[in-house]
Amino acid sequence: MSSKEKPTLGGTRIKTRKRNIAAPLDPAAFSDAVVQIYLDNAGDLELVAKSIESSDLNFSRYGDTFFEVVFRGARTQPGTFKLDEGEHHPYAIIDCEPKREVILPSVIYIQKILRRKPFLIKNLENVMQRFLQKKLAIFTALAFSQKLSGLPPETVFQPLLKDNLVAKGLVLSFITDFFKEYLVDNSLDDLISILKRGKIEDNLLDFFPSAKRTPEVVSEHFTKEGLLILVEYNEKKLFDVKLKEMKSALTTQLAEEVDISDIIETVKQHVKDAKFPDIEVVRILWDVMMDAVQWSAKNQQQNANSALRQVKTWAPLLNTFCTTGKLELELMYKVQIQCYDDAKMMKLFPEIIRSLYDQDVLAEDTILHWFHKGTNPKGRQSFVKALEPFVKWLEEAEEEE
């Protein structure tokens, strides 16, 4: 054999790699076949499910088309809600009455299909995102109520937030119907859990057309729809956000040692904008003041000095907003709770109360009322005992006068 000749293996067949030949797509024929199953079984979903299970149709390739037939009755034109040419059946979810008892069997039917063919969940998501109608809102609510296998909320709700759909009011109508139906069988906490998983808990305003994105419009809309529980939840959430904003602003001002008069104006502006109750303002002021203290992990005397110095420094701020006996009593309860919950402040209760009295934040009547008739049980017995010498002094001074 010359050096230029290539060696060969006698009697050996050399195999060539076969090309992957894709079968041509034919969603129309698939759609007609599924429609025929519905027609043959007169829309009986139990029988339809059995026929689909025993069929050799290519669901992995035509999953979207299958759910178009389920929801719409036949294949739809690409990117639209309109039916395409071909056979269709009259048992579609979109064509049935918008009642839960009518739609629930379809949810159970799809659940059976998904148990056998879990890969279809993605196709279900794809189709659900395109059909924003009342009946589908009911279907979605029932699907989550029935814990439809593998249906993640974020894939259902996130695509709703498209500007063109929101502007037309389609999204608001859909989400309202969903809320109403879901809350029939589930609690508000269940609903909030789904909204959190769908990453839309903080986006209720985003479901409204841009010109209507105000808290007042949101409250009016959901009140009119009988969703007062959702109105109350949203108002509380907005309240908490504004409360947090106020607390953040005050924390910054205290850290920068801004003049008290400026801080008072900041508080007044926030109270005016958010309509905060006076009691809530007193609670926040105390929290912000104590959060600003540089606490020591070991030196108790240093902690006492720091806390009392803070009270003395910012007493005019408390004084401005503790304008009634009820608010003063609320402040005492706030001090009581913090001293009970925070070990490093446990022994500071009588000294803080005495300091607040010396700074004219707490009146004598308020302290005596708390001492004799206070209702908060947290650490009360030990705090009453610790405050007893000061109360005795107050009562003796009152008798002398």
Coordinates of C-alpha atoms in Angstrom, one line a residue:
M1 CA 0.0 0.0 0.0
S2 CA 1.4 3.3 -1.0
S3 CA 1.7 6.1 1.6
K4 CA -1.0 8.0 -0.3
E5 CA -3.7 5.4 -0.2
K6 CA -6.2 5.6 2.5
P7 CA -6.9 2.5 4.6
T8 CA -10.3 0.8 4.3
L9 CA -12.2 -1.7 6.4
G10 CA -13.2 -4.5 4.2
G11 CA -16.9 -5.7 4.5
T12 CA -17.8 -2.8 6.8
R13 CA -20.7 -0.5 6.0
I14 CA -20.2 3.1 6.9
K15 CA -23.3 4.7 8.4
T16 CA -24.3 8.2 7.6
R17 CA -26.2 10.4 10.1
K18 CA -29.8 10.8 9.4
R19 CA -31.2 14.3 9.2
N20 CA -34.0 15.3 11.6
I21 CA -37.0 15.7 9.4
A22 CA -39.7 17.8 11.0
A23 CA -43.3 16.9 10.2
P24 CA -45.2 19.8 8.7
L25 CA -47.3 21.8 11.2
D26 CA -51.0 21.3 10.8
P27 CA -52.9 23.0 13.7
A28 CA -56.1 23.2 11.6
A29 CA -56.3 19.4 11.4
F30 CA -55.5 19.1 15.1
S31 CA -58.2 21.6 16.0
D32 CA -60.8 19.8 13.8
A33 CA -59.9 16.5 15.5
V34 CA -60.4 17.9 19.0
V35 CA -63.6 19.7 18.0
Q36 CA -64.9 16.4 16.7
I37 CA -64.2 14.7 20.1
Y38 CA -66.4 17.4 21.7
L39 CA -69.1 16.9 19.1
D40 CA -69.0 13.1 19.3
N41 CA -69.5 13.3 23.1
A42 CA -72.0 16.1 23.1
G43 CA -69.8 18.2 25.3
D44 CA -69.8 15.7 28.2
L45 CA -66.4 16.6 29.7
E46 CA -66.0 13.2 31.4
L47 CA -66.3 11.5 28.1
V48 CA -64.3 14.2 26.3
A49 CA -61.4 13.7 28.8
K50 CA -61.4 9.9 28.2
S51 CA -61.4 10.3 24.4
I52 CA -58.6 12.8 24.6
E53 CA -56.6 10.4 26.8
S54 CA -57.0 7.5 24.4
S55 CA -56.3 9.6 21.3
D56 CA -52.9 9.7 19.5
L57 CA -53.1 13.5 18.9
N58 CA -49.9 15.4 19.2
F59 CA -50.6 17.6 22.2
S60 CA -47.0 18.5 22.8
R61 CA -46.9 20.2 19.5
Y62 CA -50.4 21.7 19.5
G63 CA -50.9 22.6 23.1
D64 CA -51.9 26.2 22.5
T65 CA -54.4 25.1 19.8
F66 CA -55.9 22.6 22.2
F67 CA -56.7 25.2 24.8
E68 CA -58.0 27.6 22.1
V69 CA -60.6 24.8 21.3
V70 CA -61.3 24.4 25.1
F71 CA -61.9 28.1 25.7
R72 CA -63.1 29.4 22.3
G73 CA -64.6 26.3 20.7
A74 CA -62.1 26.2 17.8
R75 CA -58.7 27.4 16.7
T76 CA -58.3 31.2 16.7
Q77 CA -56.6 33.4 14.2
P78 CA -53.0 34.2 15.3
G79 CA -52.8 36.9 17.9
T80 CA -56.5 37.5 18.0
F81 CA -59.7 36.3 19.7
K82 CA -61.4 35.6 16.4
L83 CA -62.2 32.1 15.3
D84 CA -60.2 30.7 12.4
E85 CA -61.7 28.7 9.5
G86 CA -62.7 25.1 10.3
E87 CA -65.0 23.2 12.6
H88 CA -66.0 24.5 16.0
H89 CA -68.1 23.2 18.9
P90 CA -70.7 25.0 21.1
Y91 CA -69.4 23.8 24.5
A92 CA -66.5 26.3 24.9
I93 CA -66.0 28.1 28.2
I94 CA -66.4 31.5 26.5
D95 CA -69.8 30.5 25.2
C96 CA -71.2 29.2 28.5
E97 CA -73.1 31.1 31.2
P98 CA -70.9 33.3 33.4
K99 CA -71.7 31.3 36.5
R100 CA -69.3 29.4 38.8
E101 CA -71.5 26.3 38.8
V102 CA -71.4 26.2 35.0
I103 CA -67.6 26.9 34.7
L104 CA -66.4 24.8 37.6
P105 CA -66.7 21.4 35.6
S106 CA -64.3 22.9 33.0
V107 CA -61.8 23.6 35.7
I108 CA -62.0 20.1 37.0
Y109 CA -61.8 18.7 33.4
I110 CA -58.6 20.7 32.7
Q111 CA -57.2 19.6 36.0
K112 CA -57.6 16.0 34.9
I113 CA -55.9 16.7 31.5
L114 CA -53.0 18.4 33.2
R115 CA -52.5 15.5 35.6
R116 CA -52.0 13.2 32.6
K117 CA -50.2 15.8 30.5
P118 CA -48.4 18.3 32.9
F119 CA -46.4 19.7 30.0
L120 CA -49.6 21.5 28.8
I121 CA -49.5 24.0 31.7
K122 CA -47.3 26.4 29.7
N123 CA -49.8 26.2 26.8
L124 CA -52.7 26.9 29.3
E125 CA -50.8 30.0 30.5
N126 CA -50.2 31.2 26.9
V127 CA -53.9 31.0 26.0
M128 CA -55.3 32.4 29.3
Q129 CA -53.1 35.6 28.8
R130 CA -54.9 36.3 25.5
F131 CA -58.6 35.9 26.6
L132 CA -59.6 38.7 29.0
Q133 CA -63.3 38.1 29.5
K134 CA -65.6 37.7 32.4
K135 CA -65.9 34.0 32.0
L136 CA -62.2 33.5 31.9
A137 CA -61.9 35.7 35.1
I138 CA -64.3 33.3 36.8
F139 CA -62.4 30.3 35.4
T140 CA -59.1 31.8 36.7
A141 CA -60.6 32.4 40.1
L142 CA -61.9 28.8 40.3
A143 CA -58.6 27.5 39.0
F144 CA -56.8 29.1 41.9
S145 CA -59.5 28.1 44.3
Q146 CA -59.2 24.5 43.2
K147 CA -55.4 24.8 43.2
L148 CA -55.1 23.9 39.6
S149 CA -51.9 21.9 39.2
G150 CA -48.8 23.9 38.3
L151 CA -50.6 27.2 37.4
P152 CA -48.3 30.0 38.7
P153 CA -50.0 33.4 39.4
E154 CA -47.2 35.5 38.0
T155 CA -47.7 34.0 34.5
V156 CA -51.4 34.8 34.6
F157 CA -51.3 38.3 36.1
Q158 CA -48.1 39.9 34.9
P159 CA -49.0 39.9 31.2
L160 CA -52.2 41.8 32.1
L161 CA -50.2 45.0 32.7
K162 CA -49.9 45.9 29.0
D163 CA -50.6 49.6 28.4
N164 CA -53.1 49.0 25.5
L165 CA -55.2 46.5 27.5
V166 CA -55.2 48.7 30.7
A167 CA -56.1 51.8 28.7
K168 CA -59.2 50.1 27.3
G169 CA -60.4 49.1 30.8
L170 CA -60.2 45.4 29.9
V171 CA -57.7 44.6 32.6
L172 CA -59.7 46.4 35.3
S173 CA -62.9 44.5 34.3
F174 CA -61.1 41.2 34.3
I175 CA -59.3 41.6 37.6
T176 CA -62.5 42.9 39.3
D177 CA -64.4 39.8 38.2
F178 CA -61.5 37.7 39.4
F179 CA -61.5 39.3 42.9
K180 CA -65.3 38.9 43.3
E181 CA -65.3 35.3 42.3
Y182 CA -62.2 34.2 44.2
L183 CA -63.4 35.8 47.4
V184 CA -66.6 33.7 47.4
D185 CA -64.7 30.7 48.6
N186 CA -61.5 32.2 49.9
S187 CA -60.3 34.7 52.5
L188 CA -58.6 38.1 51.8
D189 CA -55.4 36.6 53.1
D190 CA -55.6 33.8 50.5
L191 CA -56.1 36.5 47.8
I192 CA -53.2 38.6 49.1
S193 CA -51.0 35.5 49.0
I194 CA -51.9 34.9 45.3
L195 CA -51.3 38.6 44.5
K196 CA -47.9 38.5 46.2
R197 CA -46.9 35.4 44.3
G198 CA -48.1 37.1 41.1
K199 CA -46.0 40.1 42.1
I200 CA -48.9 42.5 41.8
E201 CA -49.8 43.1 45.5
D202 CA -48.5 46.7 45.3
N203 CA -49.9 47.3 41.8
L204 CA -53.7 47.7 42.2
L205 CA -53.4 51.2 40.8
D206 CA -51.7 49.8 37.7
F207 CA -54.9 48.0 36.7
F208 CA -56.6 51.3 36.2
P209 CA -56.3 53.5 33.1
S210 CA -53.6 56.1 33.7
A211 CA -56.2 59.0 34.1
K212 CA -57.9 57.1 36.9
R213 CA -55.0 56.1 39.1
T214 CA -55.9 57.8 42.3
P215 CA -56.7 56.2 45.7
E216 CA -60.2 57.9 45.6
V217 CA -61.1 56.3 42.3
V218 CA -59.8 52.9 43.5
S219 CA -61.9 53.0 46.6
E220 CA -65.0 54.2 44.6
H221 CA -64.7 51.5 42.0
F222 CA -64.2 48.5 44.4
T223 CA -66.9 49.9 46.8
K224 CA -69.4 50.0 43.9
E225 CA -68.4 46.4 43.0
G226 CA -69.1 45.2 46.6
L227 CA -65.4 44.7 47.4
L228 CA -65.3 46.7 50.6
I229 CA -62.8 44.2 52.1
L230 CA -60.4 45.1 49.3
V231 CA -61.0 48.8 49.8
E232 CA -60.1 48.6 53.4
Y233 CA -57.0 46.5 52.7
N234 CA -55.8 49.0 50.0
E235 CA -56.4 52.0 52.3
K236 CA -54.5 50.4 55.1
K237 CA -51.6 49.5 52.8
L238 CA -51.5 53.1 51.5
F239 CA -51.7 54.3 55.1
D240 CA -48.8 52.1 56.1
V241 CA -46.7 53.4 53.2
K242 CA -47.3 57.0 54.1
L243 CA -46.6 56.2 57.8
K244 CA -43.3 54.7 56.7
E245 CA -42.4 57.7 54.6
M246 CA -43.1 60.0 57.6
K247 CA -41.0 57.9 59.9
S248 CA -38.1 57.9 57.4
A249 CA -38.3 61.7 57.0
L250 CA -38.2 62.2 60.8
T251 CA -35.4 59.7 61.3
T252 CA -33.3 61.7 58.8
Q253 CA -34.1 65.0 60.4
L254 CA -33.3 63.7 63.9
A255 CA -30.0 62.2 62.7
E256 CA -29.1 65.6 61.1
E257 CA -30.2 67.4 64.3
V258 CA -32.5 69.7 62.3
D259 CA -34.2 72.5 64.3
I260 CA -37.2 71.3 66.3
S261 CA -39.4 73.9 64.7
D262 CA -38.6 72.4 61.2
I263 CA -39.4 68.9 62.4
I264 CA -42.7 70.0 63.8
E265 CA -43.6 71.5 60.4
T266 CA -42.6 68.2 58.7
V267 CA -44.9 66.3 61.0
K268 CA -47.8 68.7 60.5
Q269 CA -47.4 68.5 56.7
H270 CA -47.4 64.7 56.8
V271 CA -50.5 64.7 59.1
K272 CA -52.3 67.0 56.8
D273 CA -51.5 65.0 53.6
A274 CA -52.2 61.6 55.0
K275 CA -54.8 62.5 57.6
F276 CA -52.9 60.5 60.3
P277 CA -54.8 60.0 63.6
D278 CA -53.2 61.9 66.6
I279 CA -52.5 58.7 68.4
E280 CA -50.5 57.3 65.5
V281 CA -48.4 60.5 65.4
V282 CA -47.5 60.1 69.1
R283 CA -46.5 56.5 68.6
I284 CA -44.3 57.3 65.6
L285 CA -42.6 60.3 67.4
W286 CA -41.7 58.0 70.3
D287 CA -40.4 55.2 68.0
V288 CA -38.3 57.6 66.0
M289 CA -36.8 59.3 69.1
M290 CA -35.8 56.0 70.7
D291 CA -34.5 54.5 67.5
A292 CA -32.1 57.4 67.3
V293 CA -30.5 56.6 70.7
Q294 CA -27.0 55.2 70.6
W295 CA -27.5 52.2 72.8
S296 CA -24.7 50.4 74.6
A297 CA -24.7 46.6 74.8
K298 CA -23.0 46.6 78.2
N299 CA -23.2 50.0 80.0
Q300 CA -26.7 50.3 81.5
Q301 CA -25.9 53.7 83.0
Q302 CA -24.9 55.0 79.6
N303 CA -28.2 53.7 78.2
A304 CA -30.1 55.5 81.0
N305 CA -28.2 58.8 80.3
S306 CA -28.7 58.5 76.6
A307 CA -32.5 57.8 76.8
L308 CA -33.1 60.6 79.3
R309 CA -31.0 63.0 77.3
Q310 CA -33.1 62.1 74.2
V311 CA -36.3 62.7 76.1
K312 CA -35.1 66.1 77.3
T313 CA -33.9 67.1 73.9
W314 CA -37.0 66.3 72.0
A315 CA -39.6 67.0 74.7
P316 CA -40.9 70.1 72.8
L317 CA -41.7 67.8 69.8
L318 CA -43.7 65.5 72.0
N319 CA -45.3 68.4 73.8
T320 CA -46.6 69.8 70.5
F321 CA -48.6 66.7 69.6
C322 CA -49.5 65.3 73.1
T323 CA -52.3 67.8 73.5
T324 CA -54.9 65.8 75.5
G325 CA -54.9 63.5 78.4
K326 CA -55.8 60.6 76.1
L327 CA -52.7 61.2 74.0
E328 CA -50.5 61.5 77.1
L329 CA -51.9 58.2 78.3
E330 CA -51.1 56.7 74.9
L331 CA -47.6 57.9 75.2
M332 CA -47.3 56.3 78.7
Y333 CA -48.5 53.0 77.2
K334 CA -46.0 53.3 74.4
V335 CA -43.2 53.8 76.9
Q336 CA -44.5 50.9 79.0
I337 CA -44.5 48.5 76.1
Q338 CA -41.1 49.4 74.9
C339 CA -39.6 49.1 78.4
Y340 CA -41.3 45.7 78.7
D341 CA -40.1 44.4 75.2
D342 CA -36.6 45.8 75.4
A343 CA -34.4 44.4 78.1
K344 CA -32.0 47.3 78.2
M345 CA -34.9 49.7 78.9
M346 CA -36.7 47.5 81.5
K347 CA -35.3 49.5 84.5
L348 CA -35.7 52.9 82.8
F349 CA -39.5 53.2 83.0
P350 CA -39.8 55.3 86.2
E351 CA -36.9 57.6 85.2
I352 CA -38.4 58.2 81.7
I353 CA -41.9 59.0 83.1
R354 CA -40.3 61.3 85.7
S355 CA -38.4 63.1 82.9
L356 CA -41.5 63.4 80.7
Y357 CA -43.3 64.9 83.7
D358 CA -40.4 67.4 84.3
Q359 CA -40.5 68.4 80.7
D360 CA -44.3 69.1 80.9
V361 CA -45.1 66.3 78.4
L362 CA -47.1 64.3 80.9
A363 CA -49.5 65.8 83.4
E364 CA -49.9 64.6 86.9
D365 CA -53.5 63.4 86.3
T366 CA -52.3 61.3 83.4
I367 CA -49.6 59.6 85.5
L368 CA -52.0 58.9 88.4
H369 CA -54.7 57.6 86.0
W370 CA -52.1 55.1 84.5
F371 CA -51.0 54.1 88.0
H372 CA -54.4 53.4 89.4
K373 CA -56.4 52.4 86.3
G374 CA -54.0 51.5 83.5
T375 CA -55.2 48.7 81.3
N376 CA -52.1 47.4 79.5
P377 CA -50.9 44.3 81.3
K378 CA -47.3 44.2 79.8
G379 CA -45.0 44.4 82.8
R380 CA -47.6 46.4 84.7
Q381 CA -47.1 44.9 88.1
S382 CA -43.3 45.6 88.1
F383 CA -43.7 49.1 86.5
V384 CA -46.4 50.1 89.0
K385 CA -44.0 49.0 91.9
A386 CA -41.1 50.9 90.3
L387 CA -43.2 54.1 89.9
E388 CA -44.7 53.9 93.4
P389 CA -42.2 56.3 95.1
F390 CA -42.8 59.0 92.4
V391 CA -46.6 58.6 92.6
K392 CA -46.4 58.8 96.3
W393 CA -44.4 62.0 96.0
L394 CA -47.0 63.4 93.5
E395 CA -49.9 62.6 95.8
E396 CA -48.2 64.1 98.9
A397 CA -47.4 67.2 96.9
E398 CA -51.0 67.4 95.8
E399 CA -52.2 67.1 99.5
E400 CA -49.8 69.8 100.6
E401 CA -51.2 72.2 98.0

